[in-house]
Amino acid sequence: MRNMASSASSKGIAAIVGVGPNLGRSVARKFAHEGYTVAILARDLGRLSRFADEIAREEKAQVFAIRIDCSDLRSVREAFEGVLSLGSVEVLVYNAYNQQPVSWNPTIFTDIRVEQFEKSIAVSSVGAFHCAQQVLPGMVERGRGTVLFSGCSASLNGIAGYSELCCGKFAMRALSQCLVKEFQPLGIHVAHVIIHGIVGAPRGAVASTSQHRLLVGEQEEESRGRDGLMDPDALAQTYWHLHIQDRSAWTQEIDLHPSNQRYM
């Protein structure tokens, strides 16, 4: 864990799980900008520490980098021991996904290895389950809190060649719906954010077109061209507005599309 300041903000902790260079980093920056102490979690601690330094410097905020492997219960528990040592978790954003080491192309079902399928389920849904279990007791005790899950088009529809992705994302959506029914009456806002599109680097960021990625949670796919890419900073605004919604009108699921997306 990388400590960027000596004490946590009085607003509490925003824990962002699955922080990569685009959406996760933008969500973390937004909550830091709004005065929260931010814990950012991912597997690559070196890259995560660089993000923590950057956000802390730009936003004059308290940022902590903590390594986590969302497919491993022990790693999740150890990571959240670190998070909870900072203070009360007021916000959990679960944005993790099991990235494949090769480019994102459809995989013939019979060619999918069972280990690959199980790892995808473990990160997308079982990891979300474990992380939510770490923070919900404290939220219930305080009678407030926000839990946000990042989904994608595969959360809603099966896609040929992407069974491991769809099954993991389907399960996470079901988890979100179950938590809404159980915890919303206790003052906990749970919502599922479905991102239908390609998320690029933030506007103004220096990046070649070959570095643009498709994000479905934290998954990314190389994309050609800039047109139609969704700005992660704009998406982060939606996560923030979900958190500050009045409890008399909570959103439970939201679909986000780029304006130029064609509908079939």
Short mmCIF file of N, CA, C and O in Angstrom, two decimals, residues 114-218:
data_model
loop_
_atom_site.label_atom_id
_atom_site.label_comp_id
_atom_site.label_asym_id
_atom_site.label_seq_id
_atom_site.Cartn_x
_atom_site.Cartn_y
_atom_site.Cartn_z
N VAL A 114 -11.32 -24.42 -19.75
CA VAL A 114 -12.14 -24.29 -18.56
C VAL A 114 -11.51 -23.33 -17.57
O VAL A 114 -12.19 -22.58 -16.87
N GLU A 115 -10.15 -23.33 -17.51
CA GLU A 115 -9.47 -22.40 -16.60
C GLU A 115 -9.75 -20.96 -16.99
O GLU A 115 -9.92 -20.09 -16.13
N GLN A 116 -9.78 -20.69 -18.29
CA GLN A 116 -10.08 -19.35 -18.79
C GLN A 116 -11.50 -18.95 -18.41
O GLN A 116 -11.75 -17.82 -17.98
N PHE A 117 -12.43 -19.86 -18.58
CA PHE A 117 -13.83 -19.59 -18.26
C PHE A 117 -14.00 -19.33 -16.76
O PHE A 117 -14.64 -18.36 -16.34
N GLU A 118 -13.40 -20.18 -15.95
CA GLU A 118 -13.52 -20.03 -14.50
C GLU A 118 -12.88 -18.74 -14.00
O GLU A 118 -13.41 -18.09 -13.09
N LYS A 119 -11.74 -18.36 -14.59
CA LYS A 119 -11.07 -17.13 -14.16
C LYS A 119 -11.94 -15.91 -14.49
O LYS A 119 -12.04 -14.97 -13.68
N SER A 120 -12.57 -15.93 -15.65
CA SER A 120 -13.43 -14.81 -16.03
C SER A 120 -14.61 -14.68 -15.07
O SER A 120 -14.94 -13.58 -14.63
N ILE A 121 -15.23 -15.82 -14.73
CA ILE A 121 -16.33 -15.79 -13.76
C ILE A 121 -15.83 -15.31 -12.40
O ILE A 121 -16.48 -14.51 -11.72
N ALA A 122 -14.65 -15.79 -12.01
CA ALA A 122 -14.10 -15.43 -10.70
C ALA A 122 -13.88 -13.94 -10.56
O ALA A 122 -14.19 -13.34 -9.53
N VAL A 123 -13.35 -13.31 -11.61
CA VAL A 123 -13.07 -11.88 -11.52
C VAL A 123 -14.33 -11.05 -11.68
O VAL A 123 -14.60 -10.14 -10.89
N SER A 124 -15.14 -11.36 -12.68
CA SER A 124 -16.32 -10.54 -12.96
C SER A 124 -17.37 -10.60 -11.87
O SER A 124 -17.93 -9.57 -11.49
N SER A 125 -17.65 -11.78 -11.37
CA SER A 125 -18.78 -11.91 -10.44
C SER A 125 -18.37 -12.34 -9.03
O SER A 125 -18.80 -11.72 -8.05
N VAL A 126 -17.52 -13.35 -8.91
CA VAL A 126 -17.13 -13.80 -7.57
C VAL A 126 -16.30 -12.70 -6.88
O VAL A 126 -16.47 -12.44 -5.69
N GLY A 127 -15.43 -12.04 -7.62
CA GLY A 127 -14.65 -10.95 -7.06
C GLY A 127 -15.55 -9.81 -6.61
O GLY A 127 -15.33 -9.21 -5.54
N ALA A 128 -16.57 -9.51 -7.40
CA ALA A 128 -17.53 -8.47 -7.00
C ALA A 128 -18.24 -8.86 -5.71
O ALA A 128 -18.46 -8.02 -4.83
N PHE A 129 -18.61 -10.12 -5.60
CA PHE A 129 -19.24 -10.65 -4.39
C PHE A 129 -18.34 -10.46 -3.18
O PHE A 129 -18.75 -9.94 -2.14
N HIS A 130 -17.07 -10.86 -3.30
CA HIS A 130 -16.14 -10.76 -2.17
C HIS A 130 -15.91 -9.31 -1.76
O HIS A 130 -15.90 -8.98 -0.57
N CYS A 131 -15.72 -8.43 -2.73
CA CYS A 131 -15.45 -7.02 -2.40
C CYS A 131 -16.66 -6.39 -1.73
O CYS A 131 -16.51 -5.63 -0.76
N ALA A 132 -17.85 -6.68 -2.23
CA ALA A 132 -19.06 -6.13 -1.62
C ALA A 132 -19.22 -6.63 -0.18
O ALA A 132 -19.61 -5.86 0.71
N GLN A 133 -18.88 -7.88 0.06
CA GLN A 133 -18.99 -8.42 1.42
C GLN A 133 -18.05 -7.72 2.39
O GLN A 133 -18.33 -7.64 3.59
N GLN A 134 -16.94 -7.19 1.89
CA GLN A 134 -15.98 -6.53 2.77
C GLN A 134 -16.49 -5.18 3.27
O GLN A 134 -16.14 -4.75 4.37
N VAL A 135 -17.30 -4.50 2.46
CA VAL A 135 -17.68 -3.13 2.81
C VAL A 135 -19.13 -2.97 3.27
O VAL A 135 -19.46 -2.00 3.96
N LEU A 136 -20.00 -3.89 2.91
CA LEU A 136 -21.42 -3.71 3.22
C LEU A 136 -21.74 -3.71 4.72
O LEU A 136 -22.59 -2.94 5.16
N PRO A 137 -21.08 -4.53 5.54
CA PRO A 137 -21.40 -4.48 6.97
C PRO A 137 -21.20 -3.09 7.57
O PRO A 137 -22.05 -2.61 8.34
N GLY A 138 -20.11 -2.42 7.21
CA GLY A 138 -19.87 -1.07 7.72
C GLY A 138 -20.89 -0.08 7.19
O GLY A 138 -21.34 0.83 7.92
N MET A 139 -21.28 -0.23 5.93
CA MET A 139 -22.29 0.65 5.37
C MET A 139 -23.63 0.48 6.07
O MET A 139 -24.33 1.46 6.37
N VAL A 140 -23.99 -0.76 6.34
CA VAL A 140 -25.25 -1.03 7.04
C VAL A 140 -25.22 -0.42 8.44
O VAL A 140 -26.19 0.18 8.90
N GLU A 141 -24.10 -0.57 9.11
CA GLU A 141 -23.96 -0.02 10.46
C GLU A 141 -24.15 1.50 10.46
O GLU A 141 -24.77 2.06 11.38
N ARG A 142 -23.64 2.16 9.41
CA ARG A 142 -23.76 3.62 9.33
C ARG A 142 -25.05 4.08 8.68
O ARG A 142 -25.40 5.25 8.73
N GLY A 143 -25.75 3.15 8.03
CA GLY A 143 -27.01 3.48 7.37
C GLY A 143 -26.84 4.27 6.08
O GLY A 143 -27.76 4.95 5.62
N ARG A 144 -25.67 4.14 5.45
CA ARG A 144 -25.44 4.84 4.19
C ARG A 144 -24.26 4.19 3.47
O ARG A 144 -23.46 3.48 4.08
N GLY A 145 -24.17 4.47 2.18
CA GLY A 145 -23.08 3.95 1.37
C GLY A 145 -23.52 3.76 -0.06
O GLY A 145 -24.72 3.75 -0.37
N THR A 146 -22.55 3.62 -0.96
CA THR A 146 -22.83 3.44 -2.38
C THR A 146 -21.97 2.31 -2.92
O THR A 146 -20.76 2.27 -2.67
N VAL A 147 -22.59 1.41 -3.67
CA VAL A 147 -21.88 0.32 -4.34
C VAL A 147 -22.26 0.38 -5.82
O VAL A 147 -23.44 0.26 -6.17
N LEU A 148 -21.25 0.56 -6.69
CA LEU A 148 -21.48 0.69 -8.12
C LEU A 148 -20.70 -0.38 -8.87
O LEU A 148 -19.50 -0.56 -8.63
N PHE A 149 -21.38 -1.08 -9.77
CA PHE A 149 -20.77 -2.13 -10.58
C PHE A 149 -20.70 -1.68 -12.03
O PHE A 149 -21.68 -1.17 -12.58
N SER A 150 -19.56 -1.91 -12.68
CA SER A 150 -19.39 -1.59 -14.10
C SER A 150 -19.74 -2.79 -14.96
O SER A 150 -19.11 -3.84 -14.86
N GLY A 151 -20.74 -2.61 -15.81
CA GLY A 151 -21.13 -3.65 -16.75
C GLY A 151 -20.90 -3.20 -18.18
O GLY A 151 -20.27 -2.18 -18.44
N CYS A 152 -21.44 -3.97 -19.12
CA CYS A 152 -21.26 -3.67 -20.54
C CYS A 152 -22.39 -4.33 -21.32
O CYS A 152 -23.30 -4.92 -20.74
N SER A 153 -22.32 -4.24 -22.64
CA SER A 153 -23.36 -4.86 -23.47
C SER A 153 -23.51 -6.35 -23.19
O SER A 153 -24.60 -6.91 -23.27
N ALA A 154 -22.39 -7.00 -22.84
CA ALA A 154 -22.42 -8.43 -22.55
C ALA A 154 -23.14 -8.75 -21.25
O ALA A 154 -23.41 -9.91 -20.96
N SER A 155 -23.49 -7.72 -20.46
CA SER A 155 -24.28 -7.93 -19.25
C SER A 155 -25.73 -8.25 -19.59
O SER A 155 -26.46 -8.79 -18.76
N LEU A 156 -26.14 -7.90 -20.81
CA LEU A 156 -27.55 -8.01 -21.19
C LEU A 156 -27.83 -9.09 -22.22
O LEU A 156 -28.92 -9.66 -22.24
N ASN A 157 -26.86 -9.35 -23.10
CA ASN A 157 -27.11 -10.25 -24.22
C ASN A 157 -25.94 -11.21 -24.42
O ASN A 157 -24.78 -10.80 -24.32
N GLY A 158 -26.26 -12.45 -24.72
CA GLY A 158 -25.22 -13.39 -25.08
C GLY A 158 -24.63 -13.02 -26.43
O GLY A 158 -25.33 -12.55 -27.32
N ILE A 159 -23.32 -13.21 -26.56
CA ILE A 159 -22.61 -12.86 -27.79
C ILE A 159 -21.78 -14.07 -28.22
O ILE A 159 -21.00 -14.61 -27.43
N ALA A 160 -21.96 -14.49 -29.46
CA ALA A 160 -21.20 -15.63 -29.96
C ALA A 160 -19.71 -15.38 -29.84
O ALA A 160 -19.21 -14.33 -30.25
N GLY A 161 -19.01 -16.32 -29.26
CA GLY A 161 -17.57 -16.20 -29.12
C GLY A 161 -17.11 -15.53 -27.84
O GLY A 161 -15.92 -15.41 -27.60
N TYR A 162 -18.06 -15.11 -26.99
CA TYR A 162 -17.71 -14.41 -25.75
C TYR A 162 -18.46 -14.99 -24.56
O TYR A 162 -18.90 -14.26 -23.68
N SER A 163 -18.58 -16.29 -24.51
CA SER A 163 -19.38 -16.90 -23.44
C SER A 163 -18.80 -16.64 -22.06
O SER A 163 -19.54 -16.42 -21.09
N GLU A 164 -17.46 -16.64 -21.93
CA GLU A 164 -16.88 -16.41 -20.61
C GLU A 164 -17.12 -14.99 -20.14
O GLU A 164 -17.40 -14.74 -18.95
N LEU A 165 -17.07 -14.02 -21.05
CA LEU A 165 -17.36 -12.63 -20.72
C LEU A 165 -18.82 -12.47 -20.33
O LEU A 165 -19.15 -11.90 -19.29
N CYS A 166 -19.72 -12.99 -21.16
CA CYS A 166 -21.15 -12.81 -20.92
C CYS A 166 -21.60 -13.48 -19.63
O CYS A 166 -22.37 -12.89 -18.86
N CYS A 167 -21.12 -14.68 -19.36
CA CYS A 167 -21.54 -15.38 -18.14
C CYS A 167 -21.09 -14.64 -16.90
O CYS A 167 -21.84 -14.51 -15.92
N GLY A 168 -19.87 -14.11 -16.91
CA GLY A 168 -19.38 -13.34 -15.77
C GLY A 168 -20.17 -12.06 -15.57
O GLY A 168 -20.55 -11.71 -14.45
N LYS A 169 -20.44 -11.35 -16.66
CA LYS A 169 -21.16 -10.09 -16.57
C LYS A 169 -22.64 -10.28 -16.26
O LYS A 169 -23.24 -9.47 -15.55
N PHE A 170 -23.25 -11.34 -16.82
CA PHE A 170 -24.64 -11.67 -16.46
C PHE A 170 -24.74 -11.87 -14.94
O PHE A 170 -25.66 -11.37 -14.29
N ALA A 171 -23.80 -12.64 -14.38
CA ALA A 171 -23.84 -12.96 -12.95
C ALA A 171 -23.65 -11.71 -12.10
O ALA A 171 -24.30 -11.55 -11.06
N MET A 172 -22.77 -10.80 -12.53
CA MET A 172 -22.57 -9.58 -11.76
C MET A 172 -23.83 -8.72 -11.77
O MET A 172 -24.18 -8.09 -10.77
N ARG A 173 -24.51 -8.68 -12.90
CA ARG A 173 -25.76 -7.92 -12.96
C ARG A 173 -26.79 -8.51 -12.00
O ARG A 173 -27.51 -7.78 -11.30
N ALA A 174 -26.88 -9.83 -11.94
CA ALA A 174 -27.80 -10.48 -11.01
C ALA A 174 -27.43 -10.16 -9.56
O ALA A 174 -28.30 -9.89 -8.73
N LEU A 175 -26.12 -10.17 -9.28
CA LEU A 175 -25.66 -9.81 -7.94
C LEU A 175 -26.10 -8.40 -7.59
O LEU A 175 -26.61 -8.14 -6.49
N SER A 176 -25.93 -7.47 -8.52
CA SER A 176 -26.33 -6.09 -8.28
C SER A 176 -27.82 -6.00 -7.97
O SER A 176 -28.25 -5.32 -7.02
N GLN A 177 -28.64 -6.71 -8.73
CA GLN A 177 -30.08 -6.67 -8.51
C GLN A 177 -30.46 -7.25 -7.15
O GLN A 177 -31.35 -6.74 -6.46
N CYS A 178 -29.78 -8.32 -6.76
CA CYS A 178 -30.06 -8.92 -5.44
C CYS A 178 -29.68 -7.95 -4.32
O CYS A 178 -30.42 -7.81 -3.33
N LEU A 179 -28.54 -7.29 -4.46
CA LEU A 179 -28.11 -6.36 -3.42
C LEU A 179 -29.02 -5.14 -3.34
O LEU A 179 -29.25 -4.61 -2.25
N VAL A 180 -29.54 -4.71 -4.48
CA VAL A 180 -30.52 -3.61 -4.47
C VAL A 180 -31.70 -3.98 -3.58
O VAL A 180 -32.12 -3.20 -2.71
N LYS A 181 -32.25 -5.17 -3.80
CA LYS A 181 -33.45 -5.59 -3.06
C LYS A 181 -33.18 -5.73 -1.56
O LYS A 181 -34.03 -5.43 -0.73
N GLU A 182 -31.98 -6.19 -1.21
CA GLU A 182 -31.67 -6.44 0.19
C GLU A 182 -31.20 -5.19 0.93
O GLU A 182 -31.58 -4.98 2.10
N PHE A 183 -30.42 -4.34 0.26
CA PHE A 183 -29.75 -3.27 1.00
C PHE A 183 -30.30 -1.86 0.76
O PHE A 183 -30.03 -0.97 1.55
N GLN A 184 -31.05 -1.66 -0.32
CA GLN A 184 -31.61 -0.33 -0.52
C GLN A 184 -32.51 0.09 0.65
O GLN A 184 -32.43 1.24 1.10
N PRO A 185 -33.35 -0.79 1.20
CA PRO A 185 -34.16 -0.39 2.36
C PRO A 185 -33.33 -0.02 3.59
O PRO A 185 -33.84 0.62 4.51
N LEU A 186 -32.06 -0.42 3.59
CA LEU A 186 -31.18 -0.12 4.73
C LEU A 186 -30.34 1.14 4.49
O LEU A 186 -29.46 1.46 5.29
N GLY A 187 -30.61 1.84 3.39
CA GLY A 187 -29.92 3.08 3.12
C GLY A 187 -28.70 2.97 2.22
O GLY A 187 -27.94 3.93 2.09
N ILE A 188 -28.50 1.80 1.60
CA ILE A 188 -27.33 1.59 0.74
C ILE A 188 -27.76 1.69 -0.72
O ILE A 188 -28.67 0.98 -1.16
N HIS A 189 -27.12 2.55 -1.47
CA HIS A 189 -27.43 2.72 -2.88
C HIS A 189 -26.56 1.78 -3.71
O HIS A 189 -25.34 1.90 -3.72
N VAL A 190 -27.21 0.82 -4.37
CA VAL A 190 -26.51 -0.11 -5.26
C VAL A 190 -26.99 0.14 -6.68
O VAL A 190 -28.20 0.24 -6.92
N ALA A 191 -26.06 0.27 -7.62
CA ALA A 191 -26.44 0.52 -9.01
C ALA A 191 -25.48 -0.18 -9.95
O ALA A 191 -24.31 -0.40 -9.64
N HIS A 192 -25.99 -0.51 -11.13
CA HIS A 192 -25.24 -1.21 -12.17
C HIS A 192 -25.14 -0.28 -13.37
O HIS A 192 -26.16 0.20 -13.88
N VAL A 193 -23.92 0.01 -13.81
CA VAL A 193 -23.67 0.93 -14.91
C VAL A 193 -23.30 0.12 -16.15
O VAL A 193 -22.27 -0.56 -16.16
N ILE A 194 -24.15 0.18 -17.19
CA ILE A 194 -23.90 -0.59 -18.41
C ILE A 194 -23.30 0.34 -19.46
O ILE A 194 -23.95 1.29 -19.89
N ILE A 195 -22.08 0.07 -19.85
CA ILE A 195 -21.36 0.91 -20.81
C ILE A 195 -21.41 0.24 -22.18
O ILE A 195 -20.81 -0.80 -22.40
N HIS A 196 -22.16 0.85 -23.09
CA HIS A 196 -22.30 0.32 -24.45
C HIS A 196 -21.39 1.11 -25.38
O HIS A 196 -21.82 2.09 -25.99
N GLY A 197 -20.15 0.75 -25.46
CA GLY A 197 -19.30 1.49 -26.38
C GLY A 197 -17.83 1.35 -26.06
O GLY A 197 -17.43 0.64 -25.14
N ILE A 198 -17.04 2.04 -26.83
CA ILE A 198 -15.59 2.00 -26.71
C ILE A 198 -15.13 3.20 -25.90
O ILE A 198 -15.48 4.33 -26.19
N VAL A 199 -14.38 2.94 -24.85
CA VAL A 199 -13.88 4.00 -23.98
C VAL A 199 -12.43 4.28 -24.32
O VAL A 199 -11.59 3.38 -24.27
N GLY A 200 -12.14 5.50 -24.67
CA GLY A 200 -10.77 5.88 -25.01
C GLY A 200 -10.09 6.56 -23.84
O GLY A 200 -10.55 6.50 -22.70
N ALA A 201 -8.99 7.22 -24.13
CA ALA A 201 -8.30 8.02 -23.13
C ALA A 201 -9.10 9.30 -22.89
O ALA A 201 -9.89 9.71 -23.74
N PRO A 202 -8.92 9.94 -21.73
CA PRO A 202 -9.62 11.21 -21.49
C PRO A 202 -9.30 12.24 -22.56
O PRO A 202 -8.22 12.20 -23.15
N ARG A 203 -10.23 13.14 -22.82
CA ARG A 203 -9.99 14.21 -23.79
C ARG A 203 -8.74 14.98 -23.40
O ARG A 203 -8.55 15.34 -22.25
N GLY A 204 -7.89 15.23 -24.37
CA GLY A 204 -6.68 15.98 -24.09
C GLY A 204 -5.50 15.10 -23.72
O GLY A 204 -4.37 15.55 -23.70
N ALA A 205 -5.77 13.82 -23.44
CA ALA A 205 -4.67 12.92 -23.10
C ALA A 205 -3.87 12.60 -24.35
O ALA A 205 -4.41 12.48 -25.45
N VAL A 206 -2.57 12.42 -24.18
CA VAL A 206 -1.71 12.08 -25.31
C VAL A 206 -1.70 10.58 -25.45
O VAL A 206 -1.23 9.85 -24.58
N ALA A 207 -2.22 10.09 -26.56
CA ALA A 207 -2.25 8.64 -26.80
C ALA A 207 -2.40 8.40 -28.29
O ALA A 207 -3.10 9.11 -28.99
N SER A 208 -1.71 7.41 -28.79
CA SER A 208 -1.86 7.05 -30.19
C SER A 208 -3.13 6.26 -30.37
O SER A 208 -3.66 5.66 -29.43
N THR A 209 -3.65 6.21 -31.58
CA THR A 209 -4.89 5.49 -31.82
C THR A 209 -4.73 4.01 -31.53
O THR A 209 -5.69 3.33 -31.18
N SER A 210 -3.53 3.50 -31.64
CA SER A 210 -3.33 2.08 -31.35
C SER A 210 -3.44 1.78 -29.88
O SER A 210 -3.50 0.62 -29.47
N GLN A 211 -3.49 2.82 -29.03
CA GLN A 211 -3.58 2.61 -27.60
C GLN A 211 -5.01 2.72 -27.10
O GLN A 211 -5.26 2.50 -25.92
N HIS A 212 -5.96 3.10 -27.96
CA HIS A 212 -7.34 3.17 -27.53
C HIS A 212 -7.85 1.75 -27.30
O HIS A 212 -7.54 0.83 -28.03
N ARG A 213 -8.68 1.59 -26.28
CA ARG A 213 -9.12 0.26 -25.89
C ARG A 213 -10.62 0.22 -25.70
O ARG A 213 -11.26 1.22 -25.44
N LEU A 214 -11.16 -0.99 -25.80
CA LEU A 214 -12.56 -1.21 -25.46
C LEU A 214 -12.63 -1.60 -24.01
O LEU A 214 -12.00 -2.58 -23.60
N LEU A 215 -13.40 -0.86 -23.22
CA LEU A 215 -13.54 -1.16 -21.80
C LEU A 215 -14.91 -1.73 -21.54
O LEU A 215 -15.90 -1.11 -21.84
N VAL A 216 -14.96 -2.91 -20.99
CA VAL A 216 -16.19 -3.48 -20.48
C VAL A 216 -15.86 -3.89 -19.06
O VAL A 216 -15.45 -4.99 -18.78
N GLY A 217 -16.04 -2.96 -18.08
CA GLY A 217 -15.45 -3.07 -16.77
C GLY A 217 -14.02 -2.56 -16.93
O GLY A 217 -13.81 -1.42 -17.27
N GLU A 218 -13.02 -3.43 -16.72
CA GLU A 218 -11.65 -2.99 -16.95
C GLU A 218 -11.07 -3.67 -18.18
O GLU A 218 -9.90 -3.55 -18.47
#
